Amino acid sequence: MLKVGYIGLGLMGKPMARNILKAGFPLVVHNRSRAAVDELVAEGATAASSPADVAAQVDVVFTNLPDSPDVALVALGEDGIIAGAHEGLIFVDNSTIKPATARHIAAQLAGKGVPSLDAPVSGGDVGAQQGTLTIMVGGPAEALETVMPVFRAMGKSITRVGDAGAGQIAKVCNQIMVAAQMVATGELLILAQKAGADPQKVVQAIKGGAAQCWTLDVKPPRLFAGERGPGFKAYMQAKDLNIVLDTAREYGVPLPATSGNAQLFSAMLQMGMGDLDNSAVIGVIEALANEKLNIP
Amino acid sequence: MLKVGYIGLGLMGKPMARNILKAGFPLVVHNRSRAAVDELVAEGATAASSPADVAAQVDVVFTNLPDSPDVALVALGEDGIIAGAHEGLIFVDNSTIKPATARHIAAQLAGKGVPSLDAPVSGGDVGAQQGTLTIMVGGPAEALETVMPVFRAMGKSITRVGDAGAGQIAKVCNQIMVAAQMVATGELLILAQKAGADPQKVVQAIKGGAAQCWTLDVKPPRLFAGERGPGFKAYMQAKDLNIVLDTAREYGVPLPATSGNAQLFSAMLQMGMGDLDNSAVIGVIEALANEKLNIP
């Protein structure tokens, strides 16, 4: 059975690491703050002192960190994974970072004989807890085959999109659609209410037609219940949209809709709503329209 | 059994009228151009000489016309439905028009004792042919109860959203989400391809997660097959988005994302793509990015 390392035990990483442990894999963990490490050690994991120390002890080492520079440092820095490289090691990054960074890390680690998989996820903290995440994978097919039993402990839909970086490109594409749906949901709920219709009835009427989407299924009931907490934090959505726009600029693809949506999430952060759910972007539309969504 | 009239036998109206006929309702039809009338007469309908003439002969008279002024004229003009008003008549409009116009027509006809239902639909020409449309209804509940057997011949999801105009408000909301998904689909497919990933694999990877929607399920396979014909014509999507923006202005709701999406559909028309499917808005992104979606 594969020995697994997990570095980065945040809102997503901790429940994902826990599911690996529950599936019976020996687990070595590392995290900047100690509390999450202690929690998983109490459940049977062992603690390591650095990313290099984790890598040296395991067959597969995962990272789940906030942004591109964090992953680059943990993978390639002093005491990083590269310093613990050994034959048979596979590197997997569950973070959402720039495809270009993923490709750079993969190239550097390949130089030490370590294959890499970029494997960002979608499905939020609930998906992480329940092991029902969607995992988008870039990198060598053989490495994915080896790691697949571990992925199965974390997600229900696992798709290899292509070579290094392709998983991150899929995640970029995912965030284009998710942001569009979140903003559209906010706009339509506030317009429905201010125009004199019942927003709940409107959602009921349209969710079975061409407008059907996961967002309309899942988010309005929470908004109608007055719940705007995460879920998926708005500042992470904003960070991901920056990755989308950086990537689009790099490859020369103007994104007229997504660039506007990114501005609305940027406004959301300025308005002090960064720790709320991404669906709480409706708060920006509320402010613009001077109309609060009623709690039925 | 209700005697039914249907005025406006276009891309949507003709198959919807046909399904009413197939369900066994006696049907009287009227249309500006004669060919569609002859077709339905050959299938068992009878022709009438004017909207007033249709209304005078039936229990329920439907309209399905391009835009707000068309419906206002056919409902309230000389030789309009109002001129054929009689006890027991119910007016139903399947067009997508401004909620304010729907409310005005309903008020005028109520003055003649005729209840009105605004009942725009979603689901495209395929939904119209198969009788699987989503129907969003505004108006009196008793009138809807009377007309329900006819609606069941046309649609699978029939929801009363509220009083007069509420069906049109729901349709406005529907188009906000549909436009957002169409544009996002175009942006993500072109970005995926230009960034070096396989757009088909990307769609496969993300369609089961938080990005899931009817648009991602239905439209990319057609685009990958090189099919950009309607479906739902872009100039109708553009017209509907004008209704969305007019309604939003009327009720004081800024729509930062939808206003941008409306501009992209406006560009699509200028670029000569108005008769294509709404998903062909990807053509605008292709032009901006100077990158054509490959046909695999």
Coordinates of C-alpha atoms in Angstrom, one line a residue:
Chain A
M1 CA 0.0 0.0 0.0
L2 CA 1.3 3.4 -1.0
K3 CA 2.7 5.6 1.8
V4 CA 1.2 9.1 1.4
G5 CA 2.4 12.6 2.5
Y6 CA 0.1 15.6 2.7
I7 CA 1.3 19.2 3.0
G8 CA -1.2 21.9 3.6
L9 CA -4.0 21.1 6.0
G10 CA -6.4 24.0 5.4
L11 CA -10.2 24.1 4.8
M12 CA -9.8 21.7 1.8
G13 CA -6.5 19.9 2.6
K14 CA -7.4 18.7 6.1
P15 CA -10.6 16.8 5.1
M16 CA -8.9 15.4 2.0
A17 CA -5.9 14.1 4.1
R18 CA -8.4 12.7 6.6
N19 CA -10.1 10.7 3.8
I20 CA -6.7 9.3 2.7
L21 CA -6.1 8.2 6.3
K22 CA -9.6 6.7 6.6
A23 CA -9.0 4.7 3.4
G24 CA -6.1 3.0 5.2
F25 CA -3.1 4.7 3.7
P26 CA -0.2 5.4 6.0
L27 CA -0.1 9.2 6.2
V28 CA 2.7 11.7 7.0
V29 CA 1.5 15.3 7.3
H30 CA 3.1 18.8 7.5
N31 CA 1.4 22.2 7.9
R32 CA 2.5 25.7 8.7
S33 CA 0.3 25.9 11.8
R34 CA 0.4 23.1 14.3
A35 CA -3.3 22.6 15.3
A36 CA -4.3 20.7 12.2
V37 CA -1.2 18.5 12.4
D38 CA -2.0 17.5 16.0
E39 CA -5.6 16.7 15.0
L40 CA -4.6 14.3 12.2
V41 CA -1.8 12.8 14.4
A42 CA -4.4 12.0 17.0
E43 CA -6.3 10.1 14.2
G44 CA -3.2 8.1 13.2
A45 CA -1.0 10.2 11.0
T46 CA 2.6 11.0 11.8
A47 CA 4.1 14.5 11.7
A48 CA 7.2 15.5 9.7
S49 CA 9.3 18.6 10.2
S50 CA 9.5 19.9 6.6
P51 CA 8.3 19.2 3.1
A52 CA 11.7 17.5 2.4
D53 CA 11.2 15.3 5.5
V54 CA 7.7 14.4 4.3
A55 CA 8.9 13.6 0.7
A56 CA 11.8 11.4 2.0
Q57 CA 9.4 9.2 3.9
V58 CA 6.6 8.5 1.3
D59 CA 5.7 7.2 -2.2
V60 CA 3.3 10.1 -3.0
V61 CA 3.5 13.6 -1.7
F62 CA 0.5 15.9 -2.0
T63 CA 0.4 19.7 -1.6
N64 CA -2.7 21.8 -1.0
L65 CA -1.7 25.5 -0.6
P66 CA -3.2 28.9 -1.3
D67 CA -1.4 30.2 -4.4
S68 CA 1.3 29.6 -7.0
P69 CA 4.3 31.0 -5.0
D70 CA 3.4 28.8 -2.0
V71 CA 3.5 25.7 -4.1
A72 CA 6.7 26.7 -5.9
L73 CA 8.4 27.3 -2.5
V74 CA 7.2 24.0 -0.9
A75 CA 8.1 22.0 -4.0
L76 CA 11.3 23.6 -5.1
G77 CA 12.6 25.7 -2.1
E78 CA 15.2 24.9 0.5
D79 CA 13.9 22.0 2.6
G80 CA 11.3 21.6 -0.2
I81 CA 10.0 18.4 -1.7
I82 CA 12.9 18.5 -4.3
A83 CA 15.3 18.1 -1.3
G84 CA 13.6 14.9 -0.3
A85 CA 13.4 13.5 -3.9
H86 CA 14.0 9.8 -4.2
E87 CA 13.4 7.0 -6.6
G88 CA 9.7 6.1 -6.9
L89 CA 8.4 9.4 -5.5
I90 CA 5.4 11.0 -7.2
F91 CA 4.4 14.7 -6.6
V92 CA 0.7 15.7 -6.7
D93 CA -0.5 19.2 -6.3
N94 CA -4.2 19.7 -5.3
S95 CA -3.9 23.5 -5.1
T96 CA -5.3 25.8 -7.7
I97 CA -2.3 27.6 -9.3
K98 CA -1.1 29.0 -12.6
P99 CA -0.7 26.3 -15.3
A100 CA 2.7 27.9 -16.1
T101 CA 3.8 27.4 -12.5
A102 CA 2.6 23.8 -12.6
R103 CA 4.6 23.2 -15.8
H104 CA 7.7 24.8 -14.3
I105 CA 7.5 22.6 -11.1
A106 CA 6.9 19.5 -13.2
A107 CA 9.9 20.2 -15.3
Q108 CA 12.2 20.8 -12.3
L109 CA 11.1 17.7 -10.4
A110 CA 11.3 15.6 -13.6
G111 CA 15.0 16.6 -13.6
K112 CA 15.3 14.7 -10.3
G113 CA 13.3 11.7 -11.7
V114 CA 10.1 12.7 -9.9
P115 CA 6.9 12.7 -12.0
S116 CA 4.3 15.4 -11.1
L117 CA 0.5 15.5 -11.4
D118 CA -1.3 18.8 -11.2
A119 CA -4.7 17.8 -9.7
P120 CA -6.8 20.7 -8.7
V121 CA -10.3 19.9 -7.3
S122 CA -13.8 21.3 -7.5
G123 CA -16.7 20.7 -5.0
G124 CA -15.9 22.9 -2.0
D125 CA -15.4 21.9 1.6
V126 CA -18.5 19.6 1.6
G127 CA -17.1 17.7 -1.4
A128 CA -13.7 17.5 0.4
Q129 CA -15.4 16.1 3.5
Q130 CA -17.6 13.6 1.7
G131 CA -14.9 12.5 -0.7
T132 CA -17.0 13.5 -3.7
L133 CA -14.6 16.0 -5.3
T134 CA -14.1 16.5 -9.0
I135 CA -10.4 16.1 -9.7
M136 CA -8.9 17.5 -12.9
V137 CA -5.5 15.9 -13.7
G138 CA -2.5 16.9 -15.8
G139 CA 0.7 14.9 -16.1
P140 CA 1.9 11.4 -17.0
A141 CA -0.8 8.7 -17.3
E142 CA 1.4 6.1 -15.5
A143 CA 1.8 8.3 -12.5
L144 CA -2.0 8.8 -12.4
E145 CA -2.5 5.1 -12.5
T146 CA -0.2 4.6 -9.5
V147 CA -1.9 7.4 -7.5
M148 CA -5.5 6.6 -8.6
P149 CA -6.4 4.5 -5.4
V150 CA -5.5 7.6 -3.3
F151 CA -7.6 9.9 -5.6
R152 CA -10.5 7.5 -5.2
A153 CA -10.5 8.2 -1.5
M154 CA -10.9 11.9 -2.2
G155 CA -13.1 12.3 -5.3
K156 CA -15.8 10.7 -7.4
S157 CA -15.0 12.2 -10.8
I158 CA -11.3 11.9 -11.8
T159 CA -10.3 12.9 -15.3
R160 CA -6.9 13.1 -16.9
V161 CA -7.1 16.2 -19.2
G162 CA -3.6 16.0 -20.6
D163 CA 0.1 16.6 -19.8
A164 CA 1.6 18.8 -17.1
G165 CA -0.5 21.9 -16.5
A166 CA -3.7 20.6 -18.2
G167 CA -5.4 19.9 -14.8
Q168 CA -4.8 23.6 -13.9
I169 CA -6.1 24.7 -17.3
A170 CA -9.3 22.7 -16.7
K171 CA -9.6 24.3 -13.3
V172 CA -9.2 27.8 -14.9
C173 CA -12.1 26.8 -17.3
N174 CA -14.1 25.5 -14.3
Q175 CA -13.8 28.9 -12.5
I176 CA -14.8 30.8 -15.7
M177 CA -18.2 29.0 -15.6
V178 CA -18.6 29.0 -11.8
A179 CA -18.0 32.8 -11.6
A180 CA -20.4 33.4 -14.4
Q181 CA -23.1 31.3 -12.7
M182 CA -22.6 33.0 -9.3
V183 CA -22.9 36.5 -10.7
A184 CA -25.8 35.6 -12.9
T185 CA -27.6 34.1 -9.9
G186 CA -27.1 37.3 -7.9
E187 CA -28.3 39.5 -10.8
L188 CA -31.4 37.4 -11.5
L189 CA -32.5 37.1 -7.8
I190 CA -32.3 40.8 -7.2
L191 CA -34.0 41.7 -10.5
A192 CA -36.8 39.2 -9.9
Q193 CA -37.5 40.7 -6.4
K194 CA -37.3 44.3 -7.4
A195 CA -39.5 43.7 -10.4
G196 CA -42.2 42.3 -8.1
A197 CA -41.8 38.5 -8.6
D198 CA -41.1 36.0 -5.9
P199 CA -37.4 35.0 -6.4
Q200 CA -38.0 31.5 -5.0
K201 CA -40.8 30.9 -7.5
V202 CA -38.6 32.2 -10.3
V203 CA -35.8 29.8 -9.4
Q204 CA -38.3 27.0 -9.3
A205 CA -39.6 27.9 -12.7
I206 CA -36.3 28.2 -14.5
K207 CA -34.1 25.6 -12.8
G208 CA -35.5 22.8 -14.9
G209 CA -34.9 24.5 -18.3
A210 CA -32.0 25.8 -20.3
A211 CA -30.8 27.8 -17.2
Q212 CA -30.3 24.6 -15.2
C213 CA -27.0 24.4 -13.3
W214 CA -25.4 23.2 -10.1
T215 CA -25.3 26.8 -8.8
L216 CA -29.1 27.3 -9.2
D217 CA -29.7 23.9 -7.6
V218 CA -27.5 24.5 -4.5
K219 CA -27.0 28.2 -3.8
P220 CA -30.4 29.9 -3.8
P221 CA -31.8 27.7 -1.0
R222 CA -28.8 28.8 1.1
L223 CA -29.3 32.5 0.2
F224 CA -33.1 32.3 1.0
A225 CA -32.1 30.8 4.4
G226 CA -29.9 33.8 5.0
E227 CA -26.8 31.7 4.9
R228 CA -23.8 33.5 3.2
G229 CA -20.9 31.7 4.9
P230 CA -18.6 29.3 3.0
G231 CA -18.8 26.8 1.1
F232 CA -16.1 28.3 -1.0
K233 CA -14.7 31.5 0.2
A234 CA -15.0 34.6 -2.0
Y235 CA -11.3 35.6 -1.6
M236 CA -10.3 32.1 -3.0
Q237 CA -12.7 32.6 -5.9
A238 CA -11.1 36.1 -6.5
K239 CA -7.6 34.5 -6.3
D240 CA -8.6 31.8 -8.8
L241 CA -10.1 34.5 -11.1
N242 CA -6.7 36.3 -11.0
I243 CA -5.1 33.0 -12.1
V244 CA -7.7 32.8 -14.9
L245 CA -6.9 36.3 -16.1
D246 CA -3.1 35.9 -15.8
T247 CA -3.4 32.7 -17.8
A248 CA -5.7 34.3 -20.4
R249 CA -3.2 37.2 -20.9
E250 CA -0.3 34.7 -21.1
Y251 CA -2.0 32.8 -24.0
G252 CA -3.6 35.8 -25.7
V253 CA -7.3 35.2 -25.0
P254 CA -9.4 38.2 -24.1
L255 CA -12.2 37.2 -21.7
P256 CA -14.7 40.0 -21.8
A257 CA -17.2 38.3 -19.4
T258 CA -14.8 36.8 -16.9
S259 CA -12.8 40.0 -16.6
G260 CA -16.0 41.8 -15.5
N261 CA -16.9 39.0 -13.1
A262 CA -13.4 39.2 -11.6
Q263 CA -14.0 42.9 -10.9
L264 CA -17.2 42.0 -9.0
F265 CA -15.4 39.5 -6.8
S266 CA -12.7 42.2 -6.4
A267 CA -15.4 44.6 -5.2
M268 CA -16.7 42.0 -2.9
L269 CA -13.4 41.8 -1.1
Q270 CA -13.2 45.6 -0.9
M271 CA -16.7 45.6 0.7
G272 CA -15.5 43.3 3.4
M273 CA -17.2 40.1 2.2
G274 CA -14.1 38.1 1.3
D275 CA -14.7 35.5 4.0
L276 CA -18.2 34.8 2.8
D277 CA -19.3 32.1 0.3
N278 CA -18.7 32.9 -3.5
S279 CA -22.5 33.0 -3.9
A280 CA -22.5 36.0 -1.5
V281 CA -21.4 38.0 -4.6
I282 CA -25.1 38.8 -4.7
G283 CA -24.1 41.3 -2.0
V284 CA -22.4 43.4 -4.6
I285 CA -25.6 43.4 -6.8
E286 CA -27.6 44.3 -3.7
A287 CA -25.4 47.3 -3.0
L288 CA -25.6 48.4 -6.7
A289 CA -29.4 48.1 -6.8
N290 CA -29.9 49.3 -3.2
E291 CA -32.1 46.2 -2.6
K292 CA -31.6 43.4 -0.1
L293 CA -32.7 39.9 -0.9
N294 CA -35.6 39.1 1.4
I295 CA -35.4 36.1 3.7
P296 CA -38.8 34.4 3.1
Chain B
M1 CA -62.7 20.0 -24.7
L2 CA -61.3 23.5 -25.0
K3 CA -61.3 25.0 -28.5
V4 CA -57.9 26.6 -29.0
G5 CA -56.5 29.4 -31.2
Y6 CA -52.9 29.9 -32.1
I7 CA -51.5 33.1 -33.7
G8 CA -47.8 33.2 -34.8
L9 CA -46.6 30.0 -36.4
G10 CA -42.8 30.5 -36.4
L11 CA -39.9 28.4 -35.4
M12 CA -41.4 27.9 -31.9
G13 CA -45.1 28.6 -32.6
K14 CA -45.6 26.0 -35.3
P15 CA -44.4 22.9 -33.4
M16 CA -46.2 24.1 -30.3
A17 CA -49.5 24.5 -32.2
R18 CA -48.9 21.1 -33.8
N19 CA -48.6 19.5 -30.4
I20 CA -51.9 21.1 -29.3
L21 CA -53.5 19.6 -32.4
K22 CA -52.0 16.2 -31.8
A23 CA -53.3 16.2 -28.2
G24 CA -56.8 16.4 -29.8
F25 CA -57.8 20.0 -29.2
P26 CA -59.8 21.7 -32.1
L27 CA -57.4 24.3 -33.4
V28 CA -57.9 27.6 -35.3
V29 CA -54.7 29.2 -36.6
H30 CA -53.5 32.6 -38.0
N31 CA -50.1 33.7 -39.2
R32 CA -48.7 36.6 -41.2
S33 CA -47.3 34.4 -43.9
R34 CA -49.5 31.7 -45.4
A35 CA -47.3 28.6 -45.7
A36 CA -47.3 27.6 -42.0
V37 CA -51.1 28.1 -42.0
D38 CA -51.6 25.7 -45.0
E39 CA -49.3 23.2 -43.3
L40 CA -51.4 23.0 -40.1
V41 CA -54.7 23.2 -42.0
A42 CA -53.5 20.1 -43.9
E43 CA -53.0 18.4 -40.5
G44 CA -56.6 19.3 -39.3
A45 CA -56.5 22.9 -38.1
T46 CA -58.8 25.6 -39.5
A47 CA -57.6 29.0 -40.7
A48 CA -59.0 32.4 -39.5
S49 CA -58.7 35.7 -41.2
S50 CA -57.5 37.9 -38.3
P51 CA -56.6 37.7 -34.6
A52 CA -60.2 39.0 -33.8
D53 CA -61.6 36.2 -36.0
V54 CA -59.5 33.6 -34.1
A55 CA -60.5 34.9 -30.7
A56 CA -64.2 35.0 -31.6
Q57 CA -64.1 31.2 -32.4
V58 CA -62.2 29.8 -29.4
D59 CA -62.0 29.4 -25.6
V60 CA -58.2 30.0 -25.4
V61 CA -56.2 32.1 -27.8
F62 CA -52.4 31.9 -27.8
T63 CA -49.9 34.3 -29.3
N64 CA -46.2 33.5 -30.2
L65 CA -44.7 36.6 -31.8
P66 CA -41.2 38.1 -32.0
D67 CA -41.3 41.2 -29.7
S68 CA -43.4 43.4 -27.4
P69 CA -44.9 45.7 -30.1
D70 CA -46.1 42.7 -32.1
V71 CA -48.0 41.2 -29.2
A72 CA -49.5 44.5 -28.2
L73 CA -50.7 45.0 -31.8
V74 CA -52.2 41.5 -32.2
A75 CA -53.8 41.7 -28.7
L76 CA -55.1 45.2 -28.6
G77 CA -55.0 46.6 -32.2
E78 CA -57.8 46.9 -34.7
D79 CA -58.9 43.4 -35.7
G80 CA -56.9 42.3 -32.6
I81 CA -57.9 39.8 -30.0
I82 CA -59.7 42.4 -28.0
A83 CA -62.1 42.9 -30.9
G84 CA -63.0 39.2 -30.7
A85 CA -63.4 39.2 -26.9
H86 CA -66.3 37.2 -25.5
E87 CA -67.3 35.6 -22.3
G88 CA -65.1 32.7 -21.3
L89 CA -62.2 33.7 -23.5
I90 CA -58.7 33.4 -22.0
F91 CA -55.6 35.0 -23.6
V92 CA -52.2 33.3 -23.4
D93 CA -49.0 34.8 -24.7
N94 CA -46.1 32.4 -25.3
S95 CA -43.8 35.1 -26.6
T96 CA -40.9 36.6 -24.7
I97 CA -41.8 40.3 -24.2
K98 CA -41.3 43.0 -21.6
P99 CA -43.0 42.3 -18.3
A100 CA -44.4 45.9 -18.5
T101 CA -46.1 45.2 -21.8
A102 CA -47.5 41.9 -20.5
R103 CA -49.0 43.8 -17.6
H104 CA -50.5 46.5 -19.8
I105 CA -52.1 43.9 -22.1
A106 CA -53.5 42.0 -19.2
A107 CA -55.0 45.1 -17.7
Q108 CA -56.6 46.1 -21.1
L109 CA -58.1 42.7 -21.7
A110 CA -59.3 42.4 -18.1
G111 CA -61.4 45.5 -18.9
K112 CA -63.2 43.3 -21.4
G113 CA -63.6 40.4 -19.0
V114 CA -60.7 38.4 -20.6
P115 CA -58.1 37.0 -18.2
S116 CA -54.5 36.8 -19.5
L117 CA -51.6 34.5 -18.8
D118 CA -48.0 35.5 -19.8
A119 CA -46.4 32.1 -20.5
P120 CA -43.0 32.4 -22.1
V121 CA -41.1 29.2 -22.7
S122 CA -37.6 27.9 -22.6
G123 CA -36.2 24.8 -24.3
G124 CA -35.6 25.8 -27.9
D125 CA -37.1 24.4 -31.1
V126 CA -36.3 20.8 -30.0
G127 CA -38.3 21.3 -26.7
A128 CA -41.1 22.8 -28.8
Q129 CA -41.1 19.8 -31.1
Q130 CA -40.9 17.2 -28.4
G131 CA -43.4 19.0 -26.1
T132 CA -40.8 19.2 -23.3
L133 CA -40.7 23.0 -22.9
T134 CA -40.3 24.8 -19.5
I135 CA -43.3 27.2 -19.2
M136 CA -43.1 30.2 -16.8
V137 CA -46.6 31.6 -16.1
G138 CA -47.9 34.9 -14.7
G139 CA -51.6 35.6 -14.2
P140 CA -54.7 34.3 -12.4
A141 CA -54.4 30.8 -11.0
E142 CA -58.0 29.9 -12.1
A143 CA -57.1 30.8 -15.7
L144 CA -54.0 28.6 -15.5
E145 CA -56.1 25.7 -14.1
T146 CA -58.4 26.0 -17.2
V147 CA -55.5 26.1 -19.7
M148 CA -53.3 23.5 -18.0
P149 CA -54.4 20.6 -20.2
V150 CA -53.2 22.6 -23.3
F151 CA -49.9 23.5 -21.6
R152 CA -49.4 19.8 -20.8
A153 CA -49.4 19.2 -24.6
M154 CA -46.5 21.7 -25.0
G155 CA -44.3 21.4 -21.9
K156 CA -43.1 19.2 -19.1
S157 CA -42.3 21.9 -16.4
I158 CA -45.1 24.4 -15.9
T159 CA -44.7 26.8 -13.0
R160 CA -47.0 29.7 -11.9
V161 CA -44.6 32.4 -10.8
G162 CA -47.1 35.0 -9.7
D163 CA -49.5 37.6 -11.1
A164 CA -49.5 39.3 -14.6
G165 CA -45.9 39.8 -15.8
A166 CA -44.3 37.3 -13.4
G167 CA -43.9 34.8 -16.2
Q168 CA -42.0 37.3 -18.3
I169 CA -39.9 38.3 -15.2
A170 CA -38.9 34.6 -14.8
K171 CA -38.0 34.5 -18.5
V172 CA -35.9 37.6 -18.1
C173 CA -34.1 35.8 -15.2
N174 CA -33.8 32.7 -17.3
Q175 CA -32.0 34.6 -20.1
I176 CA -29.6 36.2 -17.6
M177 CA -28.4 32.8 -16.7
V178 CA -28.5 31.3 -20.3
A179 CA -26.5 34.2 -21.7
A180 CA -23.9 33.9 -18.9
Q181 CA -23.4 30.2 -19.6
M182 CA -23.2 30.6 -23.4
V183 CA -20.5 33.3 -23.1
A184 CA -18.6 31.4 -20.4
T185 CA -18.7 28.3 -22.6
G186 CA -17.2 30.2 -25.5
E187 CA -14.5 31.8 -23.3
L188 CA -13.5 28.5 -21.6
L189 CA -13.3 26.4 -24.8
I190 CA -11.1 28.9 -26.6
L191 CA -8.8 29.5 -23.6
A192 CA -8.5 25.7 -23.0
Q193 CA -7.5 25.2 -26.6
K194 CA -5.1 28.1 -26.9
A195 CA -3.4 27.2 -23.6
G196 CA -2.7 23.8 -25.0
A197 CA -5.3 21.5 -23.4
D198 CA -8.0 19.4 -25.3
P199 CA -11.3 21.3 -24.9
Q200 CA -13.3 18.1 -25.1
K201 CA -11.3 16.6 -22.2
V202 CA -11.7 19.9 -20.3
V203 CA -15.5 19.8 -20.7
Q204 CA -15.5 16.1 -19.6
A205 CA -13.4 17.0 -16.5
I206 CA -15.5 19.9 -15.3
K207 CA -19.1 19.1 -16.3
G208 CA -19.7 16.8 -13.3
G209 CA -18.6 19.5 -10.8
A210 CA -19.6 23.0 -9.7
A211 CA -19.6 24.2 -13.3
Q212 CA -22.3 21.6 -14.3
C213 CA -25.1 23.1 -16.4
W214 CA -27.4 22.3 -19.2
T215 CA -25.3 24.4 -21.6
L216 CA -22.1 22.4 -20.9
D217 CA -24.1 19.2 -21.3
V218 CA -25.7 20.1 -24.6
K219 CA -23.8 22.8 -26.5
P220 CA -20.1 21.7 -26.7
P221 CA -20.8 18.4 -28.4
R222 CA -22.6 20.4 -31.2
L223 CA -19.7 22.9 -31.4
F224 CA -17.1 20.1 -31.6
A225 CA -19.2 18.6 -34.4
G226 CA -18.9 21.9 -36.3
E227 CA -22.7 22.6 -35.9
R228 CA -23.5 26.3 -35.2
G229 CA -27.0 26.5 -36.6
P230 CA -30.0 27.0 -34.3
G231 CA -31.3 25.7 -31.8
F232 CA -32.1 29.1 -30.5
K233 CA -31.2 31.9 -32.8
A234 CA -28.7 34.5 -31.6
Y235 CA -30.8 37.5 -32.8
M236 CA -33.6 36.2 -30.6
Q237 CA -31.2 35.9 -27.7
A238 CA -30.0 39.5 -28.4
K239 CA -33.6 40.7 -28.5
D240 CA -34.3 38.9 -25.2
L241 CA -31.3 40.5 -23.6
N242 CA -32.6 43.9 -24.7
I243 CA -35.8 43.1 -22.8
V244 CA -33.7 42.1 -19.8
L245 CA -31.8 45.4 -19.9
D246 CA -34.9 47.5 -20.5
T247 CA -36.6 45.7 -17.5
A248 CA -33.5 46.1 -15.3
R249 CA -33.4 49.8 -16.1
E250 CA -37.1 50.2 -15.4
Y251 CA -36.8 48.6 -12.0
G252 CA -33.4 50.2 -11.1
V253 CA -31.2 47.1 -11.1
P254 CA -27.7 47.5 -12.6
L255 CA -26.6 44.2 -14.3
P256 CA -22.9 44.5 -14.7
A257 CA -22.4 41.0 -16.1
T258 CA -25.5 40.7 -18.3
S259 CA -24.9 44.2 -19.8
G260 CA -21.5 42.9 -21.0
N261 CA -23.0 39.7 -22.3
A262 CA -25.6 41.6 -24.2
Q263 CA -22.8 43.6 -25.9
L264 CA -21.2 40.3 -27.1
F265 CA -24.5 39.1 -28.6
S266 CA -24.8 42.6 -30.2
A267 CA -21.3 42.1 -31.7
M268 CA -22.4 38.7 -32.9
L269 CA -25.2 40.2 -34.9
Q270 CA -22.9 42.9 -36.4
M271 CA -20.5 40.1 -37.4
G272 CA -23.2 38.4 -39.4
M273 CA -23.9 35.5 -37.1
G274 CA -27.4 36.5 -36.0
D275 CA -29.0 33.4 -37.6
L276 CA -26.7 31.0 -35.8
D277 CA -27.4 29.3 -32.5
N278 CA -26.8 31.3 -29.3
S279 CA -23.9 29.0 -28.5
A280 CA -22.2 30.3 -31.6
V281 CA -21.3 33.4 -29.5
I282 CA -18.0 31.5 -29.2
G283 CA -17.4 33.1 -32.7
V284 CA -17.0 36.5 -31.0
I285 CA -14.4 35.1 -28.6
E286 CA -12.7 33.3 -31.6
A287 CA -12.4 36.6 -33.4
L288 CA -11.1 38.4 -30.3
A289 CA -8.6 35.7 -29.6
N290 CA -7.8 35.0 -33.3
E291 CA -8.2 31.3 -32.6
K292 CA -10.7 29.0 -34.2
L293 CA -12.1 26.1 -32.2
N294 CA -10.8 22.9 -33.8
I295 CA -13.2 20.3 -35.0
P296 CA -11.7 17.1 -33.6

